[in-house]
Tab-separated table of C-alpha atoms in Angstrom:
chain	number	residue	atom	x	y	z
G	1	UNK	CA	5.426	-4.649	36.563
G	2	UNK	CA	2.325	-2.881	36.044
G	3	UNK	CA	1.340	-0.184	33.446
G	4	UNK	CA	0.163	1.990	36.226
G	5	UNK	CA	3.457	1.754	37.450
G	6	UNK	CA	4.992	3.287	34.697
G	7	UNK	CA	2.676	6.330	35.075
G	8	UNK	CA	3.887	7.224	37.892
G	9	UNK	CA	7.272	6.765	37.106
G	10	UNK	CA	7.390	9.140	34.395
G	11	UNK	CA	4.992	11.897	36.332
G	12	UNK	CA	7.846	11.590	38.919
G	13	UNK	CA	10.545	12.674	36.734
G	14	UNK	CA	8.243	15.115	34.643
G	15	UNK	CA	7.161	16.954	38.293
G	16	UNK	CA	10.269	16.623	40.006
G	17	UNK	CA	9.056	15.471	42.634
G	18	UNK	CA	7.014	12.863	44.837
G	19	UNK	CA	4.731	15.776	45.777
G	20	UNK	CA	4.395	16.748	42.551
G	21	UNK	CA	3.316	13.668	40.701
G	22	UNK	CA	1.047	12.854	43.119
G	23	UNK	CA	-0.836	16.157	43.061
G	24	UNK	CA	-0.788	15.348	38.874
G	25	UNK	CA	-1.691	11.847	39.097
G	26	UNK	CA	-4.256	12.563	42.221
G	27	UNK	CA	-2.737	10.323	44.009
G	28	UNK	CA	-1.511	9.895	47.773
G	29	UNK	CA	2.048	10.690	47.988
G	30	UNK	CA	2.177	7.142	49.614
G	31	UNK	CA	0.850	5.722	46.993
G	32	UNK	CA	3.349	7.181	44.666
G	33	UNK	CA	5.972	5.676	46.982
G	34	UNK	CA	4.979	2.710	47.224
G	35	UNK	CA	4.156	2.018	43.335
G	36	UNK	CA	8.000	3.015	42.686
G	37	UNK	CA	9.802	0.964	45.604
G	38	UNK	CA	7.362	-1.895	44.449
G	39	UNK	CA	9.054	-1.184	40.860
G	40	UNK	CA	12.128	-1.132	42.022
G	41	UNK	CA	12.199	-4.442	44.172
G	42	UNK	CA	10.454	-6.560	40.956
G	43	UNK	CA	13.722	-5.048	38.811
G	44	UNK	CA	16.042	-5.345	41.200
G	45	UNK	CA	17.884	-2.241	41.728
G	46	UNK	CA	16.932	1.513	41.825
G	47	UNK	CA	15.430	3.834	39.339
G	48	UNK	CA	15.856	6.525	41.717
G	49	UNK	CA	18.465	8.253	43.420
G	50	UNK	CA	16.776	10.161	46.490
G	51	UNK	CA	19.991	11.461	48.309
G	52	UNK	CA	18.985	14.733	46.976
G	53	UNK	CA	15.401	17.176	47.550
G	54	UNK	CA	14.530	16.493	44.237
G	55	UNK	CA	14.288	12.664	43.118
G	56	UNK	CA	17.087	11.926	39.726
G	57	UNK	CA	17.684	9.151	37.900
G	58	UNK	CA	20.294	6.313	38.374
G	59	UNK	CA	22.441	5.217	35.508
G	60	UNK	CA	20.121	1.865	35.402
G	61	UNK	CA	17.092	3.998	35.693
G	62	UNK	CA	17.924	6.778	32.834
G	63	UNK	CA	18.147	2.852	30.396
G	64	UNK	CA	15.032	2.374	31.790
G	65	UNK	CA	13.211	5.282	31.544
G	66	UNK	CA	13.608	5.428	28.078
G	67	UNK	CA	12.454	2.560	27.403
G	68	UNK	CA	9.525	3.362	29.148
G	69	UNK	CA	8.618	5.771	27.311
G	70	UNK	CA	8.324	3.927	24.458
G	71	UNK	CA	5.793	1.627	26.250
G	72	UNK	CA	3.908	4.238	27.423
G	73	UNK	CA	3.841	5.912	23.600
G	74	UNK	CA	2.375	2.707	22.267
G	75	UNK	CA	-0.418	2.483	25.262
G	76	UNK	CA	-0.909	5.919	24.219
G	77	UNK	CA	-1.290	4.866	20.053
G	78	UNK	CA	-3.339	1.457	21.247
G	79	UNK	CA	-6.045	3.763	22.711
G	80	UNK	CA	-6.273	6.355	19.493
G	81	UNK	CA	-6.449	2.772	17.773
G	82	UNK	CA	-9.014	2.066	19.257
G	83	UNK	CA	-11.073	5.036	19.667
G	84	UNK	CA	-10.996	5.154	16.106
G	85	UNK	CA	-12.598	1.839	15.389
G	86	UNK	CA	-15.040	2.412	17.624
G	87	UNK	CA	-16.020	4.991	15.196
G	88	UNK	CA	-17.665	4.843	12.246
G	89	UNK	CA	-13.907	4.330	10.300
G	90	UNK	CA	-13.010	0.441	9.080
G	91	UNK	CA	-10.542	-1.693	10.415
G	92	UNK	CA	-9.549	-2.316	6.795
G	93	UNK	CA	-10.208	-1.426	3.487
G	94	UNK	CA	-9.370	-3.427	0.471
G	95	UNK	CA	-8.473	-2.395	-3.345
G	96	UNK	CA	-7.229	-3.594	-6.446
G	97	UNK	CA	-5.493	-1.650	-8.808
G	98	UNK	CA	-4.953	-3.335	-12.609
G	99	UNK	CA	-1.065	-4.540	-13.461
G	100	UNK	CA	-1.719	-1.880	-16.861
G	101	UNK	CA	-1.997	1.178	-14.115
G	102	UNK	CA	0.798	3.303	-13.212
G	103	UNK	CA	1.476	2.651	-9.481
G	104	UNK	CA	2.725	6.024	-8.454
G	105	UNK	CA	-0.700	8.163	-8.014
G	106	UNK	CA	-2.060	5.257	-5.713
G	107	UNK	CA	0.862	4.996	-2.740
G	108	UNK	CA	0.337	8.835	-3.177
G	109	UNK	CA	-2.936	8.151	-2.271
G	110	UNK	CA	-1.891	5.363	0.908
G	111	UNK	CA	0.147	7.683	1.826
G	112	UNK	CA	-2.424	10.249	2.527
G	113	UNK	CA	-5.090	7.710	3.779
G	114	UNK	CA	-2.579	6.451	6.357
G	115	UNK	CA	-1.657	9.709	7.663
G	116	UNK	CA	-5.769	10.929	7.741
G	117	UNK	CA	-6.703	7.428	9.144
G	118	UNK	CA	-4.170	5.937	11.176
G	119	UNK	CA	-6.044	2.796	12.485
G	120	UNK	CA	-7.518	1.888	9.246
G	121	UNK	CA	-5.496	-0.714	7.673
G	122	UNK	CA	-5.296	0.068	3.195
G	123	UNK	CA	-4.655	-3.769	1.770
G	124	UNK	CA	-3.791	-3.081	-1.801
G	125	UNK	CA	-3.201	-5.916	-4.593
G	126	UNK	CA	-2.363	-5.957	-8.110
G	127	UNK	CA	-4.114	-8.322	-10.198
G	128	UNK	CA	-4.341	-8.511	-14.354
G	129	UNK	CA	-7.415	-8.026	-16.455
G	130	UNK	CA	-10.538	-10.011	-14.973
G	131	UNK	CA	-8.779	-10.702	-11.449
G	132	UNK	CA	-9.584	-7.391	-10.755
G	133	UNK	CA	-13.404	-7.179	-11.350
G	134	UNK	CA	-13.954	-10.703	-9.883
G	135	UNK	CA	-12.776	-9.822	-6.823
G	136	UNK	CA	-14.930	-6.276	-6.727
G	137	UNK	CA	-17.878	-8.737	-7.535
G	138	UNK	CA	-16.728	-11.406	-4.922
G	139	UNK	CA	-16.821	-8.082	-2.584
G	140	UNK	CA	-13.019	-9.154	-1.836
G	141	UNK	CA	-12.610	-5.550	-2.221
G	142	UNK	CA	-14.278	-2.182	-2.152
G	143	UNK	CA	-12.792	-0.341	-5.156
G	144	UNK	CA	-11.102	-1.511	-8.077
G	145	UNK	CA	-9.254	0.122	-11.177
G	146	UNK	CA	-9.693	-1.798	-14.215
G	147	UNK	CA	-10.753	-1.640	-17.770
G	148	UNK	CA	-14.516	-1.703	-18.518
G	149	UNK	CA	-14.032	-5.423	-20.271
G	150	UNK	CA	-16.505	-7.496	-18.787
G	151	UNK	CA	-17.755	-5.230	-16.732
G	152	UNK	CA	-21.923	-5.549	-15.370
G	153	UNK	CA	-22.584	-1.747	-15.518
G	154	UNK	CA	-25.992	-2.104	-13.712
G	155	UNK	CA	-23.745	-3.837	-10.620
G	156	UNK	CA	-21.108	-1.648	-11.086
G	157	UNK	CA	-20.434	2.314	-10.742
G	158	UNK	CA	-17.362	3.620	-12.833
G	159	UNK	CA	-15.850	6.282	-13.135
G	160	UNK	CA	-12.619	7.469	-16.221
G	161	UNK	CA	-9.492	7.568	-15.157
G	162	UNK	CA	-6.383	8.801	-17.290
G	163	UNK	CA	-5.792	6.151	-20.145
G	164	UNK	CA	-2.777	4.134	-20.689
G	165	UNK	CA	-0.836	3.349	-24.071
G	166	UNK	CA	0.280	0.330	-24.587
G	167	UNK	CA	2.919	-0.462	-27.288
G	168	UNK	CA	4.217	-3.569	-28.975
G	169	UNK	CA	7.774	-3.678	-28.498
G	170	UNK	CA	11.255	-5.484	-28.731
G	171	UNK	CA	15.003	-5.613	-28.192
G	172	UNK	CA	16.579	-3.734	-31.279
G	173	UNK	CA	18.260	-6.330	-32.475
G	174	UNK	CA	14.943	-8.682	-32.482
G	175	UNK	CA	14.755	-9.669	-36.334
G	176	UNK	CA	10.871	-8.112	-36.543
G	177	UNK	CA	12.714	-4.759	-34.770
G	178	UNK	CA	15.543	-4.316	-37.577
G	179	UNK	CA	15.116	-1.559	-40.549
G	180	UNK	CA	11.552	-0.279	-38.905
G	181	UNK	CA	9.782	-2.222	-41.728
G	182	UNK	CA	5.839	-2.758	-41.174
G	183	UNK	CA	5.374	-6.935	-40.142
G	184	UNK	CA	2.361	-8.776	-41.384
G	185	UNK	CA	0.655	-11.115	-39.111
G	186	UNK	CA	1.998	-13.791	-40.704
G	187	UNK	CA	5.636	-12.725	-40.874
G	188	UNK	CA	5.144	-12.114	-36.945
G	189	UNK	CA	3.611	-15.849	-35.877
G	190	UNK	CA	7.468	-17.046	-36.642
G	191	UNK	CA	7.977	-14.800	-33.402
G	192	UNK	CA	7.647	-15.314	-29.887
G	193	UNK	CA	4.744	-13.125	-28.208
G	194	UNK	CA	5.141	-12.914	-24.665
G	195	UNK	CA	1.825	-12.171	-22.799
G	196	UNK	CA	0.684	-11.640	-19.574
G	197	UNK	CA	-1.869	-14.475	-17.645
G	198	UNK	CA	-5.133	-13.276	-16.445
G	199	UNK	CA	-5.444	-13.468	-12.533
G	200	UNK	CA	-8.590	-14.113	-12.449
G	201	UNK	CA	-10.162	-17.807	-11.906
G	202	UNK	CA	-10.937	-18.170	-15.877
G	203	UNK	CA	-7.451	-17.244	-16.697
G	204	UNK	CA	-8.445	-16.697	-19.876
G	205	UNK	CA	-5.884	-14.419	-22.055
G	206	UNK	CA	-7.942	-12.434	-24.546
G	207	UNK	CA	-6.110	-9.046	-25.150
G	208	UNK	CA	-3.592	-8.507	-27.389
G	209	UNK	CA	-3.008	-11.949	-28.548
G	210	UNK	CA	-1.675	-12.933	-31.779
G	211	UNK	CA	-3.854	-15.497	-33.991
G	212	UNK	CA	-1.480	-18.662	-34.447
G	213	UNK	CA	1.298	-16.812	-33.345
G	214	UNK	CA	3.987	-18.901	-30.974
G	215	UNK	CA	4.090	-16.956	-26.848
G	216	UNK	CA	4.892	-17.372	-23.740
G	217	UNK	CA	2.681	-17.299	-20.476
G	218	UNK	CA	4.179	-14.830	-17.802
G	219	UNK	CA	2.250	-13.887	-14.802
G	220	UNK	CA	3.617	-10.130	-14.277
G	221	UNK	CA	4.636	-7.146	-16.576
G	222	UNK	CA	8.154	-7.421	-14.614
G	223	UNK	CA	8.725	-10.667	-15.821
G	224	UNK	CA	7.527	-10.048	-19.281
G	225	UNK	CA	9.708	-7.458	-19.402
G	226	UNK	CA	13.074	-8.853	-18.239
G	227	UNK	CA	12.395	-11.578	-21.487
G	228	UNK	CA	11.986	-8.140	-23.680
G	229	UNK	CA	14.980	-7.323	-22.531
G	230	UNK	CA	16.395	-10.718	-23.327
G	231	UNK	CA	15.729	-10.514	-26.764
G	232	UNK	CA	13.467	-13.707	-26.296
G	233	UNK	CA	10.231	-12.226	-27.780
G	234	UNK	CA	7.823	-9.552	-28.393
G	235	UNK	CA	4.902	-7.700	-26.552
G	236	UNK	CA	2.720	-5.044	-25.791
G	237	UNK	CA	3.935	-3.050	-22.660
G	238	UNK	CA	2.102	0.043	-20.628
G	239	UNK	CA	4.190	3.198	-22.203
G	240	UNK	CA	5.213	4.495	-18.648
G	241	UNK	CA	6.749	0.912	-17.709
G	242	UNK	CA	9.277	1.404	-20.316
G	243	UNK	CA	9.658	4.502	-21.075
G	244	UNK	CA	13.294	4.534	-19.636
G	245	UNK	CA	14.220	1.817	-21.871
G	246	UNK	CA	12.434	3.224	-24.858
G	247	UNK	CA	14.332	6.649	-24.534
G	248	UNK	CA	17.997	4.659	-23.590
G	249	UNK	CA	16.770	2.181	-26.557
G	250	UNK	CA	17.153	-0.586	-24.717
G	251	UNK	CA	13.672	-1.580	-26.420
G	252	UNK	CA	11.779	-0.093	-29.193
G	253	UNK	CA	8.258	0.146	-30.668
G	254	UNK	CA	7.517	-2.708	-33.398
G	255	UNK	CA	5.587	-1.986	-36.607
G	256	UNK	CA	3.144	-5.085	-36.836
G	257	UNK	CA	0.173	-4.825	-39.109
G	258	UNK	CA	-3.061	-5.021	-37.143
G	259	UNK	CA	-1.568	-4.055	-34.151
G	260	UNK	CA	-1.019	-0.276	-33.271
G	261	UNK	CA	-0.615	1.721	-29.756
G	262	UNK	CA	-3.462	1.432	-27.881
G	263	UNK	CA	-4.998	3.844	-25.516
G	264	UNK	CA	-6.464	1.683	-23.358
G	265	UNK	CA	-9.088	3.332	-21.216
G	266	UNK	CA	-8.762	2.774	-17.503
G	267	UNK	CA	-11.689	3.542	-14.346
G	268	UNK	CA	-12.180	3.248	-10.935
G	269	UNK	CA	-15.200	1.164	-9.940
G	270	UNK	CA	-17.608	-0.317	-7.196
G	271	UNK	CA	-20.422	-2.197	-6.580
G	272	UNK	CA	-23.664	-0.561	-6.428
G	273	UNK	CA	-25.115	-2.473	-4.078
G	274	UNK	CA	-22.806	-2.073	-1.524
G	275	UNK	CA	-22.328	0.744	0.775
G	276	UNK	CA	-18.836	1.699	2.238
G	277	UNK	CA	-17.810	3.222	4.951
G	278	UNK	CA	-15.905	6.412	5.664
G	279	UNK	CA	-12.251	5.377	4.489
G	280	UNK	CA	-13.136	3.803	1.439
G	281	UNK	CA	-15.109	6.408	0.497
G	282	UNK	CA	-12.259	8.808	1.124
G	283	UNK	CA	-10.250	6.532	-0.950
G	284	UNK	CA	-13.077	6.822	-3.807
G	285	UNK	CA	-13.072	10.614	-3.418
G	286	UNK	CA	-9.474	11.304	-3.761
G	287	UNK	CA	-9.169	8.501	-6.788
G	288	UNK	CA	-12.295	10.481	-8.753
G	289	UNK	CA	-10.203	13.665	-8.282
G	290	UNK	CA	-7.030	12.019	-10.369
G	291	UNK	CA	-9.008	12.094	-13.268
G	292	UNK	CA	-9.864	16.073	-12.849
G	293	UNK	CA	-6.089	16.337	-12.058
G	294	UNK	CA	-6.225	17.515	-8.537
C-alpha cells in the first residue's frame, strides 16, 4: 500500500469518476486503474463498486475510506510541519515559570503560541526560587519568570511583571491561629514551619525561613498546602493559591511578629547574550504585554 495510492483513491470518489481523477491528478486513466485494482488485490476485496457509470463505494471500502482520510490529513500536517521548520521558527522552545507565579496567564499564552506556531513544540517547567535562573544561565531555557534574587543583571535582561503576595497562614484551629493575637518569634519556633525546597542544584532555602524555628522540607506549594490543611504547621503561601480556602476559612492569615504579607516582585528574564529565534521571541512579546495588561 502506497501513499500515492491513496491519492488517487480519494480523487476518485471526490471526481466521480476514473476520468475525472485522472484529469485532477494528471494522470493516465490507466494509471488510475491500475493504482486502485493494485489496492484492491494487496487488501483483498473491493473498494469499488463499478456496476454503475459512476464508480461508489462498497460497504468495506466506505470503512476504508475514512480511514484514509485520516492518513492522508496527517501527510497533509507532516508537510506544514515541516515547512515550518525549515523556516526560521524552532523546533522547540523552552521556559520556566517560578512555583510563586500564578499559572493561568501562561497556558493562556501556550495556548496562543500553539495555535500561531503549530510545529514549534512550548516545553514549560515549574521550578522554585534559584532552579529557575540556573537553568536560564545553563541556557536550559530561553525565558524564565522569577524573582530578581540572585540575579547577574549585566547577563540578564528583565523585565516587571505583576507582583505576588504571599501570606503566612494556618488551619484555624492551629494554636498560633486562635484569638488573632500578634506571635513573637519565639512563641512561633514551638511551631512547625513548612517550607518549600529550592530546585535548584544548591538547594539552599533562604526565603521566609524562621530563625530556630522547627519545619518541614516539601518540594511543591501543593504539598505544602495539603499539610496547611492538615493542621500540621504553618507557612507563607502565594495569595491566589489559597484564596478559596482563605474566603471558605479553611485557612487563615497568621499574625507573627517580623513576618508580614509580602509583595514579592516577580519578572520575566533572558540572557543577554543569547539571541532567540522567532517563537521565543513571540513568547517574550506577549509575556512583556501582561505587565501593561493587554
Amino acid at each position: 500500500m502506497t501513499l500515492e495510492q491513496l491519492v488517487v483513491l480519494n480523487a476518485i470518489v471526490e471526481q466521480g469518476t476514473f476520468r475525472g481523477a485522472a484529469d485532477y491528478l494528471n494522470k493516465a486513466q490507466s494509471a488510475i486503474s491500475h493504482m486502485l485494482r493494485k489496492l484492491e488485490d494487496e487488501l483483498g476485496f473491493s473498494v469499488l463498486s463499478r456496476e454503475n457509470y459512476r464508480p461508489e463505494l462498497t460497504e468495506k471500502g466506505e470503512v476504508f475510506y475514512r480511514h484514509s482520510l485520516r492518513v492522508l490529513q496527517r501527510v497533509q500536517d507532516l508537510k506544514s510541519i515541516a515547512k515550518t521548520l525549515n523556516s526560521e521558527q524552532e523546533a522547540e522552545v523552552a521556559l520556566t515559570v517560578t512555583a510563586t507565579f500564578p499559572f493561568s496567564p501562561i497556558l493562556g499564552l501556550i495556548g496562543e503560541m500553539t495555535s500561531r506556531y503549530p510545529a514549534t513544540h512550548i516545553r514549560v517547567t515549574r521550578d522554585n526560587m534559584g532552579g529557575s535562573l540556573e537553568k536560564l544561565l545553563a541556557d536550559e531555557v530561553q525565558i524564565a519568570i522569577s524573582t530578581l534574587d540572585g540575579v547577574p543583571l549585566d547577563r540578564v535582561e528583565a523585565l516587571p511583571l505583576a507582583p505576588v503576595t504571599i501570606l503566612p497562614v494556618a488551619h484555624p484551629d492551629f494554636p498560633a491561629a486562635r484569638g488573632g493575637i500578634v506571635n513573637s518569634d519565639a512563641e512561633m519556633q514551638s511551631h512547625i514551619q513548612v517550607v518549600v525546597s529550592d530546585s535548584g542544584s544548591a538547594n539552599k532555602q533562604s526565603r521566609g525561613l524562621l530563625p530556630g524555628g522547627q519545619r518541614w522540607t516539601v518540594s511543591d506549594f501543593a504539598t505544602k498546602k495539603e499539610i496547611l490543611l492538615a493542621n500540621m504547621g504553618w507557612g507563607g503561601m502565594p495569595q491566589h493559591m489559597i484564596q478559596g480556602e482563605l474566603d471558605q476559612g479553611d485557612l487563615v492569615r497568621l499574625n507573627v511578629e517580623g513576618y508580614p504579607p509580602v509583595q514579592a516582585e516577580h519578572f520575566v528574564m533572558r540572557r543577554r547574550d543569547v539571541t532567540i529565534g522567532t517563537v521565543a521571541q513571540a513568547v517574550w512579546d506577549r509575556l512583556k504585554s501582561l505587565n501593561s495588561g493587554s
